[in-house]
């Protein structure tokens, strides 16, 4: 039975289990240990596959949302206006961050990245949009402290949380807080979010079905649950600025 069982595992039949009966009860402990091992392998492989699927879905949706004419032509028109107005320093800064932004989502491979790379990518996006909505959106996005650079995280989990398409003046703030064995990354904005609206957002975040206005957050939440093995890696609260605060719980 044991030889046959290992042969099944070798064939990638990870769902195979040795039936434990009265006839082979003398080997019950051995067979139970084999079944436990097979179950653990099956769980780990399934988790990795799920993570890979979620990453691929997120990357595809992210590329669809960002590498499109809307984002690109707005960026080029922004540069055109800045160059025409003689803003040399600002134009160079936007060009530099546009290059970094597109390189990260087009050429940098790998399912997981360092938190340093993720934050750098998100800051590039914030800088570009900060110039685009100059005088409307005020961005407070400090660099990541060096001691957190090494942390590994799933790719593309931060930038979409700070996507900006605002017409009213708002403040966007990103901050870091170490708490126990976690690093909390807070992304918050100003506004007038009431308790009822917050509760609606929380319910949508828990919903496994796709919601057009919460798909990104649901996707990130699922990916983080798999990656960090947390039931609640992402939560939402009301910001002291008056709007929404999204917090990512990252393992140290």
mmCIF file of C-alpha atoms in Angstrom:
data_model
loop_
_atom_site.group_PDB
_atom_site.id
_atom_site.type_symbol
_atom_site.label_atom_id
_atom_site.label_comp_id
_atom_site.label_asym_id
_atom_site.label_seq_id
_atom_site.Cartn_x
_atom_site.Cartn_y
_atom_site.Cartn_z
ATOM 1 C CA UNK A 1 0.000 0.000 0.000
ATOM 2 C CA UNK A 2 2.779 2.408 0.896
ATOM 3 C CA UNK A 3 4.665 1.724 -2.338
ATOM 4 C CA UNK A 4 1.494 2.320 -4.346
ATOM 5 C CA UNK A 5 0.778 5.492 -2.380
ATOM 6 C CA UNK A 6 4.209 6.985 -3.109
ATOM 7 C CA UNK A 7 3.743 6.073 -6.762
ATOM 8 C CA UNK A 8 0.507 8.095 -6.773
ATOM 9 C CA UNK A 9 2.266 11.091 -5.253
ATOM 10 C CA UNK A 10 5.034 10.762 -7.841
ATOM 11 C CA UNK A 11 2.340 10.975 -10.540
ATOM 12 C CA UNK A 12 1.169 14.256 -8.915
ATOM 13 C CA UNK A 13 -1.995 12.660 -7.577
ATOM 14 C CA UNK A 14 -1.743 14.671 -4.369
ATOM 15 C CA UNK A 15 -5.300 13.886 -3.329
ATOM 16 C CA UNK A 16 -4.492 10.190 -2.884
ATOM 17 C CA UNK A 17 -4.834 8.828 0.665
ATOM 18 C CA UNK A 18 -4.169 5.338 2.001
ATOM 19 C CA UNK A 19 -7.440 3.825 3.247
ATOM 20 C CA UNK A 20 -7.069 2.819 6.890
ATOM 21 C CA UNK A 21 -9.107 -0.303 7.637
ATOM 22 C CA UNK A 22 -9.313 -3.072 10.201
ATOM 23 C CA UNK A 23 -7.241 -5.310 7.918
ATOM 24 C CA UNK A 24 -4.217 -3.044 7.994
ATOM 25 C CA UNK A 25 -4.613 -1.536 11.455
ATOM 26 C CA UNK A 26 -1.157 -2.802 12.447
ATOM 27 C CA UNK A 27 0.193 -0.084 10.133
ATOM 28 C CA UNK A 28 -2.400 2.509 11.123
ATOM 29 C CA UNK A 29 0.121 4.992 12.547
ATOM 30 C CA UNK A 30 2.385 4.728 9.494
ATOM 31 C CA UNK A 31 -0.491 5.185 7.055
ATOM 32 C CA UNK A 32 -1.944 8.092 9.017
ATOM 33 C CA UNK A 33 1.433 9.826 8.962
ATOM 34 C CA UNK A 34 1.662 9.302 5.211
ATOM 35 C CA UNK A 35 -1.839 10.730 4.751
ATOM 36 C CA UNK A 36 -0.945 13.731 6.903
ATOM 37 C CA UNK A 37 2.198 14.340 4.828
ATOM 38 C CA UNK A 38 0.240 14.051 1.559
ATOM 39 C CA UNK A 39 -2.406 16.447 2.853
ATOM 40 C CA UNK A 40 0.225 19.011 3.838
ATOM 41 C CA UNK A 41 1.889 18.795 0.430
ATOM 42 C CA UNK A 42 -1.492 19.146 -1.284
ATOM 43 C CA UNK A 43 -2.315 22.217 0.825
ATOM 44 C CA UNK A 44 1.025 23.912 0.175
ATOM 45 C CA UNK A 45 0.888 23.273 -3.575
ATOM 46 C CA UNK A 46 -2.703 24.514 -3.740
ATOM 47 C CA UNK A 47 -1.734 27.659 -1.846
ATOM 48 C CA UNK A 48 1.135 28.379 -4.231
ATOM 49 C CA UNK A 49 -1.092 27.814 -7.260
ATOM 50 C CA UNK A 50 -3.775 30.069 -5.823
ATOM 51 C CA UNK A 51 -1.195 32.764 -5.154
ATOM 52 C CA UNK A 52 0.128 32.508 -8.710
ATOM 53 C CA UNK A 53 -3.387 32.742 -10.172
ATOM 54 C CA UNK A 54 -4.207 35.768 -8.030
ATOM 55 C CA UNK A 55 -0.950 37.468 -8.994
ATOM 56 C CA UNK A 56 -1.565 36.862 -12.696
ATOM 57 C CA UNK A 57 -5.124 38.184 -12.405
ATOM 58 C CA UNK A 58 -3.940 41.248 -10.540
ATOM 59 C CA UNK A 59 -1.144 41.922 -13.017
ATOM 60 C CA UNK A 60 -3.509 41.582 -15.972
ATOM 61 C CA UNK A 61 -6.133 43.889 -14.453
ATOM 62 C CA UNK A 62 -3.453 46.338 -13.385
ATOM 63 C CA UNK A 63 -1.940 46.475 -16.856
ATOM 64 C CA UNK A 64 -5.389 46.896 -18.384
ATOM 65 C CA UNK A 65 -6.160 49.753 -16.015
ATOM 66 C CA UNK A 66 -2.837 51.554 -16.288
ATOM 67 C CA UNK A 67 -1.260 50.874 -19.693
ATOM 68 C CA UNK A 68 -4.023 52.458 -21.663
ATOM 69 C CA UNK A 69 -4.333 55.541 -23.821
ATOM 70 C CA UNK A 70 -5.991 57.488 -21.014
ATOM 71 C CA UNK A 71 -3.059 57.271 -18.609
ATOM 72 C CA UNK A 72 -0.425 57.565 -21.327
ATOM 73 C CA UNK A 73 -1.795 60.556 -23.218
ATOM 74 C CA UNK A 74 -2.545 62.401 -19.990
ATOM 75 C CA UNK A 75 1.078 61.855 -18.966
ATOM 76 C CA UNK A 76 2.378 63.120 -22.308
ATOM 77 C CA UNK A 77 0.090 66.156 -22.284
ATOM 78 C CA UNK A 78 1.252 66.864 -18.747
ATOM 79 C CA UNK A 79 4.873 66.815 -19.922
ATOM 80 C CA UNK A 80 3.990 68.991 -22.918
ATOM 81 C CA UNK A 81 2.425 71.653 -20.692
ATOM 82 C CA UNK A 82 5.336 71.572 -18.238
ATOM 83 C CA UNK A 83 7.979 71.844 -20.961
ATOM 84 C CA UNK A 84 6.063 74.621 -22.721
ATOM 85 C CA UNK A 85 5.808 76.573 -19.461
ATOM 86 C CA UNK A 86 9.561 76.238 -18.925
ATOM 87 C CA UNK A 87 9.346 73.977 -15.875
ATOM 88 C CA UNK A 88 12.605 72.156 -16.589
ATOM 89 C CA UNK A 89 13.110 70.628 -13.134
ATOM 90 C CA UNK A 90 9.515 69.416 -12.888
ATOM 91 C CA UNK A 91 9.618 67.980 -16.419
ATOM 92 C CA UNK A 92 12.777 66.019 -15.646
ATOM 93 C CA UNK A 93 11.243 64.668 -12.446
ATOM 94 C CA UNK A 94 8.052 63.536 -14.202
ATOM 95 C CA UNK A 95 10.069 61.936 -17.037
ATOM 96 C CA UNK A 96 12.225 60.057 -14.559
ATOM 97 C CA UNK A 97 9.230 58.706 -12.641
ATOM 98 C CA UNK A 98 7.293 57.828 -15.801
ATOM 99 C CA UNK A 99 10.260 55.725 -16.911
ATOM 100 C CA UNK A 100 10.423 53.964 -13.543
ATOM 101 C CA UNK A 101 6.673 53.428 -13.493
ATOM 102 C CA UNK A 102 6.430 51.754 -16.911
ATOM 103 C CA UNK A 103 9.620 49.748 -16.393
ATOM 104 C CA UNK A 104 8.223 48.278 -13.178
ATOM 105 C CA UNK A 105 4.930 47.109 -14.641
ATOM 106 C CA UNK A 106 6.315 46.091 -18.038
ATOM 107 C CA UNK A 107 9.779 44.680 -17.541
ATOM 108 C CA UNK A 108 10.391 43.870 -13.875
ATOM 109 C CA UNK A 109 9.373 40.244 -13.475
ATOM 110 C CA UNK A 110 8.721 38.057 -10.478
ATOM 111 C CA UNK A 111 5.612 37.385 -8.461
ATOM 112 C CA UNK A 112 7.071 38.837 -5.277
ATOM 113 C CA UNK A 113 9.057 42.015 -4.779
ATOM 114 C CA UNK A 114 10.824 43.783 -1.976
ATOM 115 C CA UNK A 115 8.726 46.315 -0.106
ATOM 116 C CA UNK A 116 11.323 48.903 -1.100
ATOM 117 C CA UNK A 117 10.537 48.309 -4.799
ATOM 118 C CA UNK A 118 6.780 48.353 -4.192
ATOM 119 C CA UNK A 119 6.910 51.637 -2.294
ATOM 120 C CA UNK A 120 9.251 53.181 -4.857
ATOM 121 C CA UNK A 121 6.830 52.239 -7.652
ATOM 122 C CA UNK A 122 3.854 53.683 -5.767
ATOM 123 C CA UNK A 123 5.759 56.901 -5.019
ATOM 124 C CA UNK A 124 6.569 57.307 -8.722
ATOM 125 C CA UNK A 125 2.868 57.096 -9.482
ATOM 126 C CA UNK A 126 2.044 59.581 -6.705
ATOM 127 C CA UNK A 127 4.628 62.060 -8.004
ATOM 128 C CA UNK A 128 3.235 61.895 -11.548
ATOM 129 C CA UNK A 129 -0.354 62.343 -10.414
ATOM 130 C CA UNK A 130 0.681 65.022 -7.949
ATOM 131 C CA UNK A 131 1.935 67.113 -10.864
ATOM 132 C CA UNK A 132 -1.102 66.249 -12.958
ATOM 133 C CA UNK A 133 -3.494 67.430 -10.255
ATOM 134 C CA UNK A 134 -1.253 70.179 -8.931
ATOM 135 C CA UNK A 135 -3.169 72.416 -6.547
ATOM 136 C CA UNK A 136 -5.949 69.835 -6.244
ATOM 137 C CA UNK A 137 -4.281 66.777 -4.731
ATOM 138 C CA UNK A 138 -1.718 67.237 -1.977
ATOM 139 C CA UNK A 139 0.461 64.173 -1.492
ATOM 140 C CA UNK A 140 2.324 63.272 1.698
ATOM 141 C CA UNK A 141 4.188 60.077 0.822
ATOM 142 C CA UNK A 142 7.497 59.635 2.689
ATOM 143 C CA UNK A 143 10.146 57.151 1.636
ATOM 144 C CA UNK A 144 10.141 53.743 3.293
ATOM 145 C CA UNK A 145 12.550 53.541 6.276
ATOM 146 C CA UNK A 146 15.631 51.513 5.348
ATOM 147 C CA UNK A 147 15.018 48.888 8.042
ATOM 148 C CA UNK A 148 11.900 47.700 6.146
ATOM 149 C CA UNK A 149 13.451 47.486 2.672
ATOM 150 C CA UNK A 150 14.097 43.738 2.846
ATOM 151 C CA UNK A 151 10.468 42.670 3.448
ATOM 152 C CA UNK A 152 9.045 40.519 0.656
ATOM 153 C CA UNK A 153 5.503 41.247 -0.518
ATOM 154 C CA UNK A 154 3.270 40.253 -3.452
ATOM 155 C CA UNK A 155 3.795 42.377 -6.539
ATOM 156 C CA UNK A 156 1.513 45.354 -7.262
ATOM 157 C CA UNK A 157 -0.394 45.712 -4.008
ATOM 158 C CA UNK A 158 0.155 49.357 -3.049
ATOM 159 C CA UNK A 159 -0.002 51.641 -6.081
ATOM 160 C CA UNK A 160 -3.635 50.847 -7.000
ATOM 161 C CA UNK A 161 -4.686 51.909 -3.487
ATOM 162 C CA UNK A 162 -3.548 55.465 -4.203
ATOM 163 C CA UNK A 163 -5.068 55.837 -7.662
ATOM 164 C CA UNK A 164 -6.288 59.384 -8.099
ATOM 165 C CA UNK A 165 -9.013 60.728 -10.330
ATOM 166 C CA UNK A 166 -10.250 63.575 -8.154
ATOM 167 C CA UNK A 167 -11.846 66.865 -9.092
ATOM 168 C CA UNK A 168 -12.156 68.209 -5.561
ATOM 169 C CA UNK A 169 -9.190 69.247 -3.475
ATOM 170 C CA UNK A 170 -8.008 66.386 -1.256
ATOM 171 C CA UNK A 171 -5.013 65.331 0.780
ATOM 172 C CA UNK A 172 -3.480 61.882 0.319
ATOM 173 C CA UNK A 173 -1.199 60.563 3.046
ATOM 174 C CA UNK A 174 0.843 57.376 3.364
ATOM 175 C CA UNK A 175 2.464 56.457 6.670
ATOM 176 C CA UNK A 176 4.230 53.531 8.349
ATOM 177 C CA UNK A 177 3.693 52.141 11.829
ATOM 178 C CA UNK A 178 5.494 49.225 13.456
ATOM 179 C CA UNK A 179 3.223 47.273 15.769
ATOM 180 C CA UNK A 180 4.393 44.027 17.354
ATOM 181 C CA UNK A 181 5.598 41.752 14.564
ATOM 182 C CA UNK A 182 3.808 43.725 11.853
ATOM 183 C CA UNK A 183 4.456 46.790 9.770
ATOM 184 C CA UNK A 184 1.237 48.722 9.171
ATOM 185 C CA UNK A 185 1.101 50.731 5.969
ATOM 186 C CA UNK A 186 -1.660 53.334 6.164
ATOM 187 C CA UNK A 187 -3.066 54.891 2.983
ATOM 188 C CA UNK A 188 -5.607 57.590 3.769
ATOM 189 C CA UNK A 189 -7.291 60.614 2.282
ATOM 190 C CA UNK A 190 -9.337 63.594 3.314
ATOM 191 C CA UNK A 191 -13.062 63.791 2.720
ATOM 192 C CA UNK A 192 -16.385 63.293 4.455
ATOM 193 C CA UNK A 193 -16.795 59.588 5.068
ATOM 194 C CA UNK A 194 -19.598 58.786 7.504
ATOM 195 C CA UNK A 195 -20.165 55.611 9.555
ATOM 196 C CA UNK A 196 -22.774 54.244 7.144
ATOM 197 C CA UNK A 197 -20.489 54.609 4.126
ATOM 198 C CA UNK A 198 -17.636 52.966 6.030
ATOM 199 C CA UNK A 199 -19.814 49.986 6.928
ATOM 200 C CA UNK A 200 -20.829 49.551 3.278
ATOM 201 C CA UNK A 201 -17.155 49.493 2.258
ATOM 202 C CA UNK A 202 -16.364 46.926 4.962
ATOM 203 C CA UNK A 203 -19.173 44.650 3.796
ATOM 204 C CA UNK A 204 -18.047 44.902 0.175
ATOM 205 C CA UNK A 205 -14.485 44.092 1.202
ATOM 206 C CA UNK A 206 -15.684 40.828 2.759
ATOM 207 C CA UNK A 207 -17.773 39.947 -0.303
ATOM 208 C CA UNK A 208 -16.080 37.299 -2.465
ATOM 209 C CA UNK A 209 -18.082 38.264 -5.524
ATOM 210 C CA UNK A 210 -16.609 40.794 -7.897
ATOM 211 C CA UNK A 211 -17.756 44.370 -7.285
ATOM 212 C CA UNK A 212 -16.857 46.980 -9.855
ATOM 213 C CA UNK A 213 -15.936 49.567 -7.212
ATOM 214 C CA UNK A 214 -14.101 47.188 -4.855
ATOM 215 C CA UNK A 215 -12.483 44.633 -7.164
ATOM 216 C CA UNK A 216 -8.933 45.872 -6.563
ATOM 217 C CA UNK A 217 -9.254 45.831 -2.788
ATOM 218 C CA UNK A 218 -10.907 42.402 -2.785
ATOM 219 C CA UNK A 219 -8.156 41.053 -4.999
ATOM 220 C CA UNK A 220 -5.389 42.477 -2.807
ATOM 221 C CA UNK A 221 -7.095 41.175 0.305
ATOM 222 C CA UNK A 222 -7.275 37.627 -1.137
ATOM 223 C CA UNK A 223 -3.647 37.740 -2.278
ATOM 224 C CA UNK A 224 -2.449 38.986 1.091
ATOM 225 C CA UNK A 225 -4.457 36.329 2.927
ATOM 226 C CA UNK A 226 -2.672 33.650 0.929
ATOM 227 C CA UNK A 227 0.766 35.245 1.072
ATOM 228 C CA UNK A 228 0.866 36.226 4.741
ATOM 229 C CA UNK A 229 -1.493 33.491 5.952
ATOM 230 C CA UNK A 230 -3.659 36.085 7.689
ATOM 231 C CA UNK A 231 -7.422 36.160 7.932
ATOM 232 C CA UNK A 232 -7.449 39.945 7.965
ATOM 233 C CA UNK A 233 -4.349 41.398 6.250
ATOM 234 C CA UNK A 234 -6.216 44.497 5.102
ATOM 235 C CA UNK A 235 -8.727 46.643 6.961
ATOM 236 C CA UNK A 236 -10.491 49.948 6.449
ATOM 237 C CA UNK A 237 -11.328 52.692 8.913
ATOM 238 C CA UNK A 238 -12.179 56.364 8.940
ATOM 239 C CA UNK A 239 -9.129 58.573 8.573
ATOM 240 C CA UNK A 240 -8.347 61.434 10.905
ATOM 241 C CA UNK A 241 -8.296 63.461 7.696
ATOM 242 C CA UNK A 242 -12.015 62.727 7.345
ATOM 243 C CA UNK A 243 -11.893 60.239 4.479
ATOM 244 C CA UNK A 244 -10.979 56.553 4.172
ATOM 245 C CA UNK A 245 -7.933 54.881 5.700
ATOM 246 C CA UNK A 246 -6.802 51.539 4.258
ATOM 247 C CA UNK A 247 -4.242 49.630 6.318
ATOM 248 C CA UNK A 248 -2.023 46.827 5.008
ATOM 249 C CA UNK A 249 -0.691 44.414 7.662
ATOM 250 C CA UNK A 250 2.753 43.229 6.570
ATOM 251 C CA UNK A 251 4.749 40.603 8.439
ATOM 252 C CA UNK A 252 8.146 41.722 9.684
#
